Amino acid sequence: MTSLAAIGLRLHSGWAASVLMAQEPASQSEPKLIGRRRIMLCELPHSKQPYHAAENMMVREAEEFIARCRAATITLAIQALERLREEAGTRKLAGAGLAASAISRLPDLRDILNSHALIHAAEGVFYREALIEAAESSGIKAHAITHRAASNFLDGPAARGVSELLGRIGKAAGPPWTVDEKCACLAALSLLPGPARKFRLAELDEPVN
């Protein structure tokens, strides 16, 4: 059996908490944390929330600005994913699990910029779609669960075994071990087989498209 690795990300506006998990071939081995870092997903402070920054722009200007922000985010995400893949070494990379915003069907840009609620929704979609595209460009399988589903799962009665596993991983890793790292770890575990298979989160998964 081949040693495996999986990337886990919890997305925020402009950045993500990332973890790299490994699953060794020994039948009784537990997944372990082999890397973690905060990764930046925007070039400039004002592009952290591109739709907020574009709120008072003309539509054409806003379209061009958001497109530039998206291209920059994808480039930064590809670079971060490649670094994590390098850290995985000779292990086979199972994919990248994303704890991200839920899928939203958005109207056209003019309507988005006229609604503060839609601007917030669009920010979440922006980073979710950009990270999925970056993973696909790098040839890395992307698997997404929602922030809310991951957090609710960890707080629910069905997650006792998962919480105990995350506790052991966090204790071995040391701080910081916040909800960001836990959700990122959960997203990565959902891609790993072996002892982690019983923690797969198919019921939390949402289609990318």
GROMACS .gro file of N, CA, C and O in nm, residues 29-118:
model
  360
   29SER      N    1  -0.211   0.246   1.156
   29SER     CA    2  -0.161   0.382   1.172
   29SER      C    3  -0.274   0.483   1.156
   29SER      O    4  -0.367   0.463   1.080
   30GLU      N    5  -0.263   0.593   1.230
   30GLU     CA    6  -0.359   0.702   1.217
   30GLU      C    7  -0.300   0.810   1.127
   30GLU      O    8  -0.178   0.825   1.118
   31PRO      N    9  -0.387   0.887   1.062
   31PRO     CA   10  -0.336   1.000   0.984
   31PRO      C   11  -0.259   1.095   1.076
   31PRO      O   12  -0.293   1.110   1.194
   32LYS      N   13  -0.158   1.159   1.022
   32LYS     CA   14  -0.080   1.253   1.103
   32LYS      C   15  -0.058   1.382   1.027
   32LYS      O   16  -0.058   1.385   0.903
   33LEU      N   17  -0.041   1.489   1.102
   33LEU     CA   18  -0.016   1.620   1.045
   33LEU      C   19   0.133   1.632   1.013
   33LEU      O   20   0.217   1.612   1.100
   34ILE      N   21   0.164   1.666   0.888
   34ILE     CA   22   0.304   1.682   0.850
   34ILE      C   23   0.337   1.824   0.804
   34ILE      O   24   0.452   1.854   0.773
   35GLY      N   25   0.236   1.910   0.801
   35GLY     CA   26   0.263   2.049   0.762
   35GLY      C   27   0.140   2.134   0.780
   35GLY      O   28   0.027   2.087   0.771
   36ARG      N   29   0.161   2.260   0.810
   36ARG     CA   30   0.050   2.356   0.821
   36ARG      C   31   0.107   2.495   0.803
   36ARG      O   32   0.220   2.525   0.840
   37ARG      N   33   0.027   2.581   0.744
   37ARG     CA   34   0.067   2.720   0.727
   37ARG      C   35  -0.054   2.803   0.687
   37ARG      O   36  -0.156   2.750   0.643
   38ARG      N   37  -0.041   2.931   0.706
   38ARG     CA   38  -0.140   3.026   0.656
   38ARG      C   39  -0.094   3.069   0.518
   38ARG      O   40   0.022   3.108   0.500
   39ILE      N   41  -0.183   3.062   0.420
   39ILE     CA   42  -0.145   3.101   0.284
   39ILE      C   43  -0.224   3.224   0.242
   39ILE      O   44  -0.343   3.236   0.270
   40MET      N   45  -0.155   3.315   0.177
   40MET     CA   46  -0.219   3.438   0.130
   40MET      C   47  -0.279   3.416  -0.009
   40MET      O   48  -0.216   3.353  -0.095
   41LEU      N   49  -0.398   3.472  -0.030
   41LEU     CA   50  -0.470   3.451  -0.155
   41LEU      C   51  -0.505   3.583  -0.224
   41LEU      O   52  -0.589   3.586  -0.314
   42CYS      N   53  -0.443   3.692  -0.181
   42CYS     CA   54  -0.463   3.820  -0.249
   42CYS      C   55  -0.330   3.895  -0.251
   42CYS      O   56  -0.246   3.876  -0.164
   43GLU      N   57  -0.314   3.980  -0.352
   43GLU     CA   58  -0.188   4.052  -0.367
   43GLU      C   59  -0.183   4.179  -0.283
   43GLU      O   60  -0.080   4.214  -0.227
   44LEU      N   61  -0.294   4.250  -0.275
   44LEU     CA   62  -0.298   4.380  -0.208
   44LEU      C   63  -0.413   4.383  -0.107
   44LEU      O   64  -0.514   4.313  -0.124
   45PRO      N   65  -0.400   4.465   0.001
   45PRO     CA   66  -0.506   4.469   0.102
   45PRO      C   67  -0.644   4.499   0.044
   45PRO      O   68  -0.744   4.439   0.086
   46HIS      N   69  -0.653   4.591  -0.053
   46HIS     CA   70  -0.785   4.628  -0.106
   46HIS      C   71  -0.845   4.520  -0.195
   46HIS      O   72  -0.963   4.527  -0.231
   47SER      N   73  -0.765   4.420  -0.233
   47SER     CA   74  -0.819   4.311  -0.315
   47SER      C   75  -0.858   4.189  -0.231
   47SER      O   76  -0.900   4.087  -0.284
   48LYS      N   77  -0.846   4.201  -0.098
   48LYS     CA   78  -0.886   4.093  -0.009
   48LYS      C   79  -1.033   4.058  -0.026
   48LYS      O   80  -1.072   3.941  -0.026
   49GLN      N   81  -1.117   4.161  -0.039
   49GLN     CA   82  -1.260   4.143  -0.063
   49GLN      C   83  -1.294   4.217  -0.193
   49GLN      O   84  -1.338   4.332  -0.190
   50PRO      N   85  -1.273   4.153  -0.306
   50PRO     CA   86  -1.282   4.224  -0.434
   50PRO      C   87  -1.419   4.284  -0.463
   50PRO      O   88  -1.429   4.391  -0.522
   51TYR      N   89  -1.526   4.216  -0.422
   51TYR     CA   90  -1.659   4.270  -0.450
   51TYR      C   91  -1.688   4.391  -0.363
   51TYR      O   92  -1.754   4.486  -0.407
   52HIS      N   93  -1.641   4.388  -0.239
   52HIS     CA   94  -1.655   4.507  -0.154
   52HIS      C   95  -1.578   4.624  -0.215
   52HIS      O   96  -1.627   4.737  -0.219
   53ALA      N   97  -1.456   4.596  -0.261
   53ALA     CA   98  -1.374   4.702  -0.319
   53ALA      C   99  -1.436   4.758  -0.446
   53ALA      O  100  -1.417   4.876  -0.479
   54ALA      N  101  -1.512   4.674  -0.518
   54ALA     CA  102  -1.570   4.715  -0.645
   54ALA      C  103  -1.710   4.775  -0.632
   54ALA      O  104  -1.770   4.816  -0.731
   55GLU      N  105  -1.760   4.785  -0.509
   55GLU     CA  106  -1.900   4.823  -0.487
   55GLU      C  107  -1.937   4.956  -0.553
   55GLU      O  108  -2.048   4.970  -0.607
   56ASN      N  109  -1.848   5.053  -0.550
   56ASN     CA  110  -1.880   5.185  -0.604
   56ASN      C  111  -1.819   5.210  -0.742
   56ASN      O  112  -1.819   5.324  -0.791
   57MET      N  113  -1.770   5.105  -0.807
   57MET     CA  114  -1.714   5.119  -0.941
   57MET      C  115  -1.824   5.107  -1.046
   57MET      O  116  -1.930   5.050  -1.020
   58MET      N  117  -1.797   5.158  -1.164
   58MET     CA  118  -1.883   5.130  -1.278
   58MET      C  119  -1.871   4.981  -1.311
   58MET      O  120  -1.769   4.917  -1.283
   59VAL      N  121  -1.975   4.924  -1.372
   59VAL     CA  122  -1.979   4.780  -1.393
   59VAL      C  123  -1.859   4.730  -1.472
   59VAL      O  124  -1.796   4.631  -1.434
   60ARG      N  125  -1.823   4.796  -1.582
   60ARG     CA  126  -1.710   4.751  -1.663
   60ARG      C  127  -1.579   4.756  -1.582
   60ARG      O  128  -1.499   4.662  -1.587
   61GLU      N  129  -1.561   4.864  -1.507
   61GLU     CA  130  -1.442   4.875  -1.423
   61GLU      C  131  -1.440   4.765  -1.317
   61GLU      O  132  -1.336   4.705  -1.290
   62ALA      N  133  -1.558   4.738  -1.258
   62ALA     CA  134  -1.568   4.634  -1.156
   62ALA      C  135  -1.535   4.497  -1.215
   62ALA      O  136  -1.466   4.416  -1.153
   63GLU      N  137  -1.586   4.470  -1.335
   63GLU     CA  138  -1.558   4.342  -1.401
   63GLU      C  139  -1.408   4.323  -1.420
   63GLU      O  140  -1.354   4.214  -1.392
   64GLU      N  141  -1.342   4.427  -1.467
   64GLU     CA  142  -1.199   4.417  -1.493
   64GLU      C  143  -1.121   4.401  -1.363
   64GLU      O  144  -1.025   4.322  -1.356
   65PHE      N  145  -1.160   4.474  -1.261
   65PHE     CA  146  -1.092   4.465  -1.132
   65PHE      C  147  -1.108   4.325  -1.072
   65PHE      O  148  -1.010   4.264  -1.027
   66ILE      N  149  -1.229   4.273  -1.071
   66ILE     CA  150  -1.254   4.140  -1.013
   66ILE      C  151  -1.181   4.032  -1.093
   66ILE      O  152  -1.127   3.937  -1.035
   67ALA      N  153  -1.175   4.048  -1.225
   67ALA     CA  154  -1.103   3.951  -1.308
   67ALA      C  155  -0.954   3.952  -1.274
   67ALA      O  156  -0.891   3.845  -1.268
   68ARG      N  157  -0.897   4.071  -1.252
   68ARG     CA  158  -0.755   4.078  -1.214
   68ARG      C  159  -0.733   4.014  -1.078
   68ARG      O  160  -0.635   3.940  -1.058
   69CYS      N  161  -0.823   4.040  -0.985
   69CYS     CA  162  -0.812   3.979  -0.852
   69CYS      C  163  -0.821   3.827  -0.861
   69CYS      O  164  -0.745   3.755  -0.794
   70ARG      N  165  -0.911   3.779  -0.943
   70ARG     CA  166  -0.929   3.633  -0.958
   70ARG      C  167  -0.802   3.569  -1.016
   70ARG      O  168  -0.755   3.465  -0.966
   71ALA      N  169  -0.746   3.632  -1.118
   71ALA     CA  170  -0.622   3.578  -1.178
   71ALA      C  171  -0.510   3.575  -1.076
   71ALA      O  172  -0.434   3.477  -1.068
   72ALA      N  173  -0.498   3.681  -0.996
   72ALA     CA  174  -0.394   3.685  -0.894
   72ALA      C  175  -0.415   3.579  -0.788
   72ALA      O  176  -0.321   3.512  -0.744
   73THR      N  177  -0.541   3.561  -0.747
   73THR     CA  178  -0.572   3.460  -0.645
   73THR      C  179  -0.541   3.320  -0.695
   73THR      O  180  -0.484   3.237  -0.623
   74ILE      N  181  -0.577   3.292  -0.819
   74ILE     CA  182  -0.549   3.160  -0.876
   74ILE      C  183  -0.399   3.135  -0.882
   74ILE      O  184  -0.350   3.025  -0.847
   75THR      N  185  -0.323   3.236  -0.924
   75THR     CA  186  -0.176   3.222  -0.929
   75THR      C  187  -0.119   3.193  -0.791
   75THR      O  188  -0.036   3.102  -0.774
   76LEU      N  189  -0.161   3.270  -0.690
   76LEU     CA  190  -0.112   3.249  -0.554
   76LEU      C  191  -0.153   3.111  -0.501
   76LEU      O  192  -0.075   3.044  -0.433
   77ALA      N  193  -0.275   3.069  -0.533
   77ALA     CA  194  -0.322   2.939  -0.487
   77ALA      C  195  -0.244   2.825  -0.552
   77ALA      O  196  -0.209   2.727  -0.485
   78ILE      N  197  -0.215   2.838  -0.681
   78ILE     CA  198  -0.136   2.735  -0.749
   78ILE      C  199   0.001   2.724  -0.684
   78ILE      O  200   0.051   2.613  -0.658
   79GLN      N  201   0.064   2.837  -0.656
   79GLN     CA  202   0.195   2.835  -0.593
   79GLN      C  203   0.189   2.768  -0.456
   79GLN      O  204   0.277   2.687  -0.422
   80ALA      N  205   0.086   2.798  -0.378
   80ALA     CA  206   0.073   2.738  -0.245
   80ALA      C  207   0.048   2.588  -0.254
   80ALA      O  208   0.106   2.509  -0.178
   81LEU      N  209  -0.038   2.547  -0.346
   81LEU     CA  210  -0.066   2.404  -0.363
   81LEU      C  211   0.058   2.328  -0.409
   81LEU      O  212   0.082   2.215  -0.365
   82GLU      N  213   0.137   2.390  -0.495
   82GLU     CA  214   0.259   2.324  -0.541
   82GLU      C  215   0.358   2.308  -0.426
   82GLU      O  216   0.427   2.206  -0.416
   83ARG      N  217   0.368   2.409  -0.338
   83ARG     CA  218   0.456   2.396  -0.221
   83ARG      C  219   0.411   2.282  -0.131
   83ARG      O  220   0.493   2.204  -0.081
   84LEU      N  221   0.280   2.272  -0.111
   84LEU     CA  222   0.228   2.165  -0.028
   84LEU      C  223   0.252   2.029  -0.093
   84LEU      O  224   0.283   1.930  -0.025
   85ARG      N  225   0.237   2.022  -0.224
   85ARG     CA  226   0.265   1.895  -0.294
   85ARG      C  227   0.412   1.857  -0.277
   85ARG      O  228   0.443   1.739  -0.258
   86GLU      N  229   0.501   1.955  -0.285
   86GLU     CA  230   0.644   1.927  -0.263
   86GLU      C  231   0.668   1.874  -0.123
   86GLU      O  232   0.749   1.782  -0.102
   87GLU      N  233   0.598   1.931  -0.024
   87GLU     CA  234   0.614   1.885   0.114
   87GLU      C  235   0.566   1.741   0.132
   87GLU      O  236   0.612   1.671   0.222
   88ALA      N  237   0.473   1.699   0.048
   88ALA     CA  238   0.424   1.561   0.056
   88ALA      C  239   0.531   1.461   0.016
   88ALA      O  240   0.522   1.341   0.048
   89GLY      N  241   0.634   1.507  -0.052
   89GLY     CA  242   0.746   1.421  -0.090
   89GLY      C  243   0.704   1.309  -0.183
   89GLY      O  244   0.637   1.332  -0.284
   90THR      N  245   0.742   1.187  -0.147
   90THR     CA  246   0.712   1.073  -0.232
   90THR      C  247   0.573   1.016  -0.210
   90THR      O  248   0.533   0.922  -0.280
   91ARG      N  249   0.501   1.071  -0.114
   91ARG     CA  250   0.365   1.022  -0.089
   91ARG      C  251   0.274   1.058  -0.207
   91ARG      O  252   0.288   1.164  -0.267
   92LYS      N  253   0.179   0.972  -0.237
   92LYS     CA  254   0.080   1.000  -0.340
   92LYS      C  255  -0.021   1.099  -0.285
   92LYS      O  256  -0.078   1.077  -0.178
   93LEU      N  257  -0.045   1.209  -0.359
   93LEU     CA  258  -0.138   1.311  -0.312
   93LEU      C  259  -0.281   1.273  -0.351
   93LEU      O  260  -0.315   1.264  -0.469
   94ALA      N  261  -0.365   1.251  -0.249
   94ALA     CA  262  -0.503   1.209  -0.273
   94ALA      C  263  -0.590   1.325  -0.321
   94ALA      O  264  -0.694   1.302  -0.383
   95GLY      N  265  -0.551   1.448  -0.293
   95GLY     CA  266  -0.629   1.563  -0.338
   95GLY      C  267  -0.625   1.674  -0.236
   95GLY      O  268  -0.550   1.671  -0.138
   96ALA      N  269  -0.709   1.774  -0.259
   96ALA     CA  270  -0.723   1.889  -0.169
   96ALA      C  271  -0.867   1.898  -0.124
   96ALA      O  272  -0.959   1.907  -0.205
   97GLY      N  273  -0.887   1.895   0.006
   97GLY     CA  274  -1.020   1.913   0.064
   97GLY      C  275  -1.038   2.058   0.105
   97GLY      O  276  -0.952   2.116   0.172
   98LEU      N  277  -1.148   2.118   0.064
   98LEU     CA  278  -1.174   2.259   0.092
   98LEU      C  279  -1.293   2.273   0.186
   98LEU      O  280  -1.402   2.224   0.156
   99ALA      N  281  -1.272   2.339   0.299
   99ALA     CA  282  -1.383   2.382   0.383
   99ALA      C  283  -1.412   2.525   0.339
   99ALA      O  284  -1.333   2.616   0.365
  100ALA      N  285  -1.523   2.544   0.270
  100ALA     CA  286  -1.547   2.670   0.199
  100ALA      C  287  -1.692   2.712   0.214
  100ALA      O  288  -1.773   2.644   0.278
  101SER      N  289  -1.724   2.826   0.155
  101SER     CA  290  -1.862   2.874   0.157
  101SER      C  291  -1.951   2.784   0.072
  101SER      O  292  -1.904   2.719  -0.022
  102ALA      N  293  -2.078   2.782   0.106
  102ALA     CA  294  -2.173   2.702   0.029
  102ALA      C  295  -2.189   2.758  -0.111
  102ALA      O  296  -2.166   2.877  -0.136
  103ILE      N  297  -2.230   2.673  -0.202
  103ILE     CA  298  -2.254   2.716  -0.340
  103ILE      C  299  -2.374   2.812  -0.343
  103ILE      O  300  -2.476   2.787  -0.280
  104SER      N  301  -2.356   2.922  -0.410
  104SER     CA  302  -2.464   3.019  -0.426
  104SER      C  303  -2.484   3.048  -0.574
  104SER      O  304  -2.387   3.060  -0.649
  105ARG      N  305  -2.608   3.059  -0.615
  105ARG     CA  306  -2.639   3.099  -0.753
  105ARG      C  307  -2.653   3.251  -0.752
  105ARG      O  308  -2.747   3.305  -0.691
  106LEU      N  309  -2.561   3.317  -0.817
  106LEU     CA  310  -2.556   3.462  -0.810
  106LEU      C  311  -2.616   3.527  -0.934
  106LEU      O  312  -2.604   3.473  -1.045
  107PRO      N  313  -2.677   3.645  -0.921
  107PRO     CA  314  -2.726   3.719  -1.037
  107PRO      C  315  -2.610   3.788  -1.107
  107PRO      O  316  -2.493   3.764  -1.076
  108ASP      N  317  -2.640   3.875  -1.201
  108ASP     CA  318  -2.532   3.944  -1.272
  108ASP      C  319  -2.464   4.044  -1.179
  108ASP      O  320  -2.512   4.077  -1.070
  109LEU      N  321  -2.348   4.092  -1.224
  109LEU     CA  322  -2.263   4.173  -1.138
  109LEU      C  323  -2.332   4.302  -1.092
  109LEU      O  324  -2.317   4.343  -0.976
  110ARG      N  325  -2.409   4.365  -1.179
  110ARG     CA  326  -2.477   4.490  -1.141
  110ARG      C  327  -2.566   4.467  -1.018
  110ARG      O  328  -2.567   4.547  -0.924
  111ASP      N  329  -2.641   4.357  -1.019
  111ASP     CA  330  -2.729   4.327  -0.906
  111ASP      C  331  -2.649   4.292  -0.781
  111ASP      O  332  -2.688   4.327  -0.669
  112ILE      N  333  -2.539   4.221  -0.799
  112ILE     CA  334  -2.455   4.187  -0.684
  112ILE      C  335  -2.406   4.313  -0.614
  112ILE      O  336  -2.415   4.327  -0.491
  113LEU      N  337  -2.356   4.408  -0.693
  113LEU     CA  338  -2.297   4.529  -0.635
  113LEU      C  339  -2.401   4.621  -0.572
  113LEU      O  340  -2.365   4.710  -0.494
  114ASN      N  341  -2.528   4.597  -0.599
  114ASN     CA  342  -2.636   4.676  -0.538
  114ASN      C  343  -2.693   4.612  -0.413
  114ASN      O  344  -2.789   4.663  -0.355
  115SER      N  345  -2.633   4.500  -0.369
  115SER     CA  346  -2.684   4.429  -0.251
  115SER      C  347  -2.568   4.388  -0.161
  115SER      O  348  -2.481   4.312  -0.203
  116HIS      N  349  -2.569   4.438  -0.038
  116HIS     CA  350  -2.459   4.404   0.053
  116HIS      C  351  -2.458   4.254   0.083
  116HIS      O  352  -2.352   4.192   0.093
  117ALA      N  353  -2.576   4.194   0.096
  117ALA     CA  354  -2.584   4.050   0.123
  117ALA      C  355  -2.525   3.970   0.007
  117ALA      O  356  -2.451   3.872   0.028
  118LEU      N  357  -2.556   4.011  -0.116
  118LEU     CA  358  -2.503   3.940  -0.232
  118LEU      C  359  -2.351   3.961  -0.246
  118LEU      O  360  -2.280   3.871  -0.292
   0.00000   0.00000   0.00000
